[in-house]
């Protein structure tokens, strides 16, 4: 069955999954977990690690907790650039998607562009009021070192039709925890998971 746009579904589709952050001394670690039919957390889909203090951002996703096999990754094309373009790569290093932050539009409301086979989408913070509050929080001395108390969500829609492509909803938890839904069957779960992790890992850039 084809999508209404005429594009074939992605080879790996997961309609709902979770992203959970775990902070360690040298890396930020993210667990990508499948959702069980009852809405609870299921099996591990991928384990991602973001090493700190790298000139060119790269986050590698592994297929298991033991990190025995590299599954996919995303990597910046430029060094230390707030508007850097990022490629999503499969286990062989071949591109399967792309995303970038729209720095100009993000001055008031964070905006991202996401591209994958058959998919061109724009993602924005759902609540513009929370977007402004987050920026004020960052500007107040000392508060910028405290985790933001605001729960914020992102919605990605098709650039042409406006149809929903992907949503990331932050859950109230001690560490960042997100519920990701992907109603568009054209979006590969690897690209969706990379984008979801980037929304947390790169949001302050």
mmCIF file of C-alpha atoms in Angstrom:
data_model
loop_
_atom_site.group_PDB
_atom_site.id
_atom_site.type_symbol
_atom_site.label_atom_id
_atom_site.label_comp_id
_atom_site.label_asym_id
_atom_site.label_seq_id
_atom_site.Cartn_x
_atom_site.Cartn_y
_atom_site.Cartn_z
ATOM 1 C CA UNK A 1 0.000 0.000 0.000
ATOM 2 C CA UNK A 2 1.301 3.453 -0.832
ATOM 3 C CA UNK A 3 1.031 6.637 1.182
ATOM 4 C CA UNK A 4 -1.440 9.202 -0.195
ATOM 5 C CA UNK A 5 1.533 11.161 -1.549
ATOM 6 C CA UNK A 6 2.444 8.174 -3.710
ATOM 7 C CA UNK A 7 5.620 7.306 -1.824
ATOM 8 C CA UNK A 8 6.241 3.804 -0.492
ATOM 9 C CA UNK A 9 6.353 3.216 3.272
ATOM 10 C CA UNK A 10 9.788 3.265 4.892
ATOM 11 C CA UNK A 11 11.567 -0.095 5.346
ATOM 12 C CA UNK A 12 11.483 0.219 9.146
ATOM 13 C CA UNK A 13 8.459 1.910 10.720
ATOM 14 C CA UNK A 14 7.664 2.213 14.443
ATOM 15 C CA UNK A 15 4.491 4.274 15.082
ATOM 16 C CA UNK A 16 5.301 5.014 18.746
ATOM 17 C CA UNK A 17 8.490 4.835 20.794
ATOM 18 C CA UNK A 18 10.148 6.459 23.793
ATOM 19 C CA UNK A 19 13.451 8.277 24.250
ATOM 20 C CA UNK A 20 14.961 8.317 27.726
ATOM 21 C CA UNK A 21 18.111 10.227 28.648
ATOM 22 C CA UNK A 22 20.772 8.988 31.056
ATOM 23 C CA UNK A 23 23.652 11.330 31.933
ATOM 24 C CA UNK A 24 27.141 9.988 32.697
ATOM 25 C CA UNK A 25 30.465 11.696 33.297
ATOM 26 C CA UNK A 26 31.754 11.718 29.715
ATOM 27 C CA UNK A 27 28.703 11.045 27.535
ATOM 28 C CA UNK A 28 25.001 11.708 27.277
ATOM 29 C CA UNK A 29 23.268 8.384 26.773
ATOM 30 C CA UNK A 30 19.846 7.947 25.216
ATOM 31 C CA UNK A 31 17.744 4.790 25.219
ATOM 32 C CA UNK A 32 15.248 4.389 22.379
ATOM 33 C CA UNK A 33 12.504 2.024 23.567
ATOM 34 C CA UNK A 34 9.587 0.466 21.722
ATOM 35 C CA UNK A 35 6.076 1.041 23.060
ATOM 36 C CA UNK A 36 4.081 -1.980 24.172
ATOM 37 C CA UNK A 37 0.414 -2.251 23.131
ATOM 38 C CA UNK A 38 -0.624 -1.065 26.611
ATOM 39 C CA UNK A 39 1.541 2.063 26.302
ATOM 40 C CA UNK A 40 4.311 0.882 28.613
ATOM 41 C CA UNK A 41 8.000 0.801 27.704
ATOM 42 C CA UNK A 42 9.068 -2.228 25.724
ATOM 43 C CA UNK A 43 12.269 -3.584 24.239
ATOM 44 C CA UNK A 44 15.373 -1.553 23.513
ATOM 45 C CA UNK A 45 15.455 -0.418 19.881
ATOM 46 C CA UNK A 46 18.730 1.481 20.073
ATOM 47 C CA UNK A 47 21.230 2.937 22.519
ATOM 48 C CA UNK A 48 22.711 6.314 21.571
ATOM 49 C CA UNK A 49 25.779 8.047 22.938
ATOM 50 C CA UNK A 50 26.750 11.695 22.528
ATOM 51 C CA UNK A 51 30.391 12.310 23.425
ATOM 52 C CA UNK A 52 31.094 15.751 24.807
ATOM 53 C CA UNK A 53 33.656 18.320 23.664
ATOM 54 C CA UNK A 54 33.757 17.159 20.047
ATOM 55 C CA UNK A 55 34.390 19.746 17.328
ATOM 56 C CA UNK A 56 31.976 18.023 14.979
ATOM 57 C CA UNK A 57 28.804 16.684 16.532
ATOM 58 C CA UNK A 58 28.216 12.964 16.104
ATOM 59 C CA UNK A 59 25.798 10.661 17.889
ATOM 60 C CA UNK A 60 26.091 6.908 17.335
ATOM 61 C CA UNK A 61 23.169 4.516 17.874
ATOM 62 C CA UNK A 62 23.908 0.903 18.787
ATOM 63 C CA UNK A 63 21.591 -2.055 18.282
ATOM 64 C CA UNK A 64 22.022 -3.436 21.821
ATOM 65 C CA UNK A 65 22.978 -2.375 25.329
ATOM 66 C CA UNK A 66 26.397 -4.020 24.977
ATOM 67 C CA UNK A 67 27.157 -1.761 21.982
ATOM 68 C CA UNK A 68 28.269 -4.765 19.949
ATOM 69 C CA UNK A 69 26.817 -3.472 16.689
ATOM 70 C CA UNK A 70 26.535 0.037 15.291
ATOM 71 C CA UNK A 71 23.012 0.504 13.913
ATOM 72 C CA UNK A 72 22.938 4.088 12.609
ATOM 73 C CA UNK A 73 24.151 7.587 13.497
ATOM 74 C CA UNK A 74 23.842 11.264 12.778
ATOM 75 C CA UNK A 75 26.765 13.576 12.115
ATOM 76 C CA UNK A 76 27.181 17.310 11.542
ATOM 77 C CA UNK A 77 28.564 18.483 8.221
ATOM 78 C CA UNK A 78 30.118 21.588 9.793
ATOM 79 C CA UNK A 79 32.073 22.199 12.981
ATOM 80 C CA UNK A 80 30.602 24.137 15.901
ATOM 81 C CA UNK A 81 27.893 25.769 13.787
ATOM 82 C CA UNK A 82 24.536 26.664 15.369
ATOM 83 C CA UNK A 83 22.894 26.068 12.002
ATOM 84 C CA UNK A 84 24.867 22.917 11.187
ATOM 85 C CA UNK A 85 23.368 20.413 8.796
ATOM 86 C CA UNK A 86 23.249 16.838 10.049
ATOM 87 C CA UNK A 87 23.180 13.655 7.998
ATOM 88 C CA UNK A 88 21.508 10.509 9.316
ATOM 89 C CA UNK A 89 23.621 7.512 8.267
ATOM 90 C CA UNK A 90 22.875 3.787 8.236
ATOM 91 C CA UNK A 91 25.189 1.142 9.714
ATOM 92 C CA UNK A 92 27.357 1.327 6.579
ATOM 93 C CA UNK A 93 27.676 5.115 6.669
ATOM 94 C CA UNK A 94 25.230 5.693 3.810
ATOM 95 C CA UNK A 95 22.834 8.669 4.149
ATOM 96 C CA UNK A 96 19.192 7.857 4.868
ATOM 97 C CA UNK A 97 18.027 11.276 6.046
ATOM 98 C CA UNK A 98 18.965 14.819 6.921
ATOM 99 C CA UNK A 99 17.971 17.552 9.367
ATOM 100 C CA UNK A 100 18.994 21.066 10.313
ATOM 101 C CA UNK A 101 17.932 23.732 12.741
ATOM 102 C CA UNK A 102 16.524 26.935 11.238
ATOM 103 C CA UNK A 103 18.552 29.385 13.309
ATOM 104 C CA UNK A 104 16.681 32.528 12.224
ATOM 105 C CA UNK A 105 13.222 31.133 12.887
ATOM 106 C CA UNK A 106 14.461 29.557 16.131
ATOM 107 C CA UNK A 107 15.263 32.895 17.758
ATOM 108 C CA UNK A 108 11.667 32.978 18.981
ATOM 109 C CA UNK A 109 10.388 29.448 18.395
ATOM 110 C CA UNK A 110 12.672 26.489 17.718
ATOM 111 C CA UNK A 111 12.247 25.249 14.154
ATOM 112 C CA UNK A 112 13.805 22.253 12.402
ATOM 113 C CA UNK A 113 13.782 20.949 8.845
ATOM 114 C CA UNK A 114 13.680 17.188 8.343
ATOM 115 C CA UNK A 115 14.215 15.276 5.120
ATOM 116 C CA UNK A 116 14.079 11.554 4.278
ATOM 117 C CA UNK A 117 13.067 9.507 1.215
ATOM 118 C CA UNK A 118 9.570 10.722 0.335
ATOM 119 C CA UNK A 119 9.471 13.116 3.325
ATOM 120 C CA UNK A 120 10.027 16.855 3.591
ATOM 121 C CA UNK A 121 8.846 18.221 6.935
ATOM 122 C CA UNK A 122 9.114 21.231 9.227
ATOM 123 C CA UNK A 123 9.075 20.854 13.017
ATOM 124 C CA UNK A 124 8.257 23.598 15.499
ATOM 125 C CA UNK A 125 7.745 23.936 19.225
ATOM 126 C CA UNK A 126 4.059 23.389 19.821
ATOM 127 C CA UNK A 127 3.574 26.178 22.363
ATOM 128 C CA UNK A 128 5.023 29.585 21.355
ATOM 129 C CA UNK A 129 4.463 30.937 24.886
ATOM 130 C CA UNK A 130 6.664 28.212 26.414
ATOM 131 C CA UNK A 131 9.249 28.888 23.694
ATOM 132 C CA UNK A 132 9.548 32.513 24.833
ATOM 133 C CA UNK A 133 9.676 31.505 28.518
ATOM 134 C CA UNK A 134 12.560 29.118 27.803
ATOM 135 C CA UNK A 135 14.556 31.914 26.191
ATOM 136 C CA UNK A 136 13.955 34.255 29.124
ATOM 137 C CA UNK A 137 15.047 31.471 31.493
ATOM 138 C CA UNK A 138 18.346 31.114 29.603
ATOM 139 C CA UNK A 139 19.052 34.863 29.864
ATOM 140 C CA UNK A 140 18.644 35.126 33.644
ATOM 141 C CA UNK A 141 21.994 34.754 35.484
ATOM 142 C CA UNK A 142 22.415 31.485 37.401
ATOM 143 C CA UNK A 143 19.116 30.072 36.147
ATOM 144 C CA UNK A 144 20.722 28.885 32.927
ATOM 145 C CA UNK A 145 22.629 26.276 34.967
ATOM 146 C CA UNK A 146 19.384 24.816 36.369
ATOM 147 C CA UNK A 147 17.387 22.315 34.295
ATOM 148 C CA UNK A 148 14.432 24.080 32.677
ATOM 149 C CA UNK A 149 11.140 23.314 34.433
ATOM 150 C CA UNK A 150 9.146 23.663 31.201
ATOM 151 C CA UNK A 151 7.638 20.715 29.385
ATOM 152 C CA UNK A 152 7.842 21.376 25.647
ATOM 153 C CA UNK A 153 6.734 19.469 22.593
ATOM 154 C CA UNK A 154 7.590 19.459 18.881
ATOM 155 C CA UNK A 155 5.307 18.773 15.943
ATOM 156 C CA UNK A 156 6.582 17.995 12.437
ATOM 157 C CA UNK A 157 4.253 18.441 9.475
ATOM 158 C CA UNK A 158 4.608 17.734 5.775
ATOM 159 C CA UNK A 159 5.970 20.808 3.994
ATOM 160 C CA UNK A 160 3.431 20.466 1.185
ATOM 161 C CA UNK A 161 0.248 19.039 2.666
ATOM 162 C CA UNK A 162 0.591 20.052 6.313
ATOM 163 C CA UNK A 163 -0.202 16.468 7.353
ATOM 164 C CA UNK A 164 1.377 15.274 10.633
ATOM 165 C CA UNK A 165 4.662 13.450 10.185
ATOM 166 C CA UNK A 166 6.136 13.129 13.683
ATOM 167 C CA UNK A 167 5.620 14.495 17.201
ATOM 168 C CA UNK A 168 7.879 14.479 20.246
ATOM 169 C CA UNK A 169 6.279 15.113 23.630
ATOM 170 C CA UNK A 170 8.418 15.699 26.689
ATOM 171 C CA UNK A 171 7.228 13.902 29.795
ATOM 172 C CA UNK A 172 7.552 15.213 33.345
ATOM 173 C CA UNK A 173 10.502 13.273 34.783
ATOM 174 C CA UNK A 174 13.786 13.799 36.629
ATOM 175 C CA UNK A 175 15.699 13.230 33.391
ATOM 176 C CA UNK A 176 14.519 14.105 29.916
ATOM 177 C CA UNK A 177 11.972 11.560 28.739
ATOM 178 C CA UNK A 178 10.015 11.770 25.486
ATOM 179 C CA UNK A 179 7.122 10.017 23.805
ATOM 180 C CA UNK A 180 7.544 10.030 20.019
ATOM 181 C CA UNK A 181 4.726 9.274 17.608
ATOM 182 C CA UNK A 182 5.223 8.783 13.861
ATOM 183 C CA UNK A 183 1.884 8.771 12.005
ATOM 184 C CA UNK A 184 3.593 9.019 8.606
ATOM 185 C CA UNK A 185 4.615 5.520 7.402
ATOM 186 C CA UNK A 186 7.184 7.015 5.020
ATOM 187 C CA UNK A 187 9.463 8.033 7.910
ATOM 188 C CA UNK A 188 12.094 5.436 8.782
ATOM 189 C CA UNK A 189 12.350 4.847 12.530
ATOM 190 C CA UNK A 190 16.114 5.425 12.339
ATOM 191 C CA UNK A 191 15.582 8.944 11.012
ATOM 192 C CA UNK A 192 12.763 9.573 13.483
ATOM 193 C CA UNK A 193 14.900 8.385 16.434
ATOM 194 C CA UNK A 194 17.872 10.494 15.294
ATOM 195 C CA UNK A 195 15.646 13.568 15.058
ATOM 196 C CA UNK A 196 14.063 12.876 18.446
ATOM 197 C CA UNK A 197 17.447 12.568 20.169
ATOM 198 C CA UNK A 198 18.739 15.672 18.370
ATOM 199 C CA UNK A 199 15.797 17.683 19.717
ATOM 200 C CA UNK A 200 17.237 17.096 23.192
ATOM 201 C CA UNK A 201 20.973 16.835 22.504
ATOM 202 C CA UNK A 202 21.216 19.879 20.215
ATOM 203 C CA UNK A 203 18.334 22.019 21.434
ATOM 204 C CA UNK A 204 20.533 24.559 23.236
ATOM 205 C CA UNK A 205 22.860 25.043 20.232
#
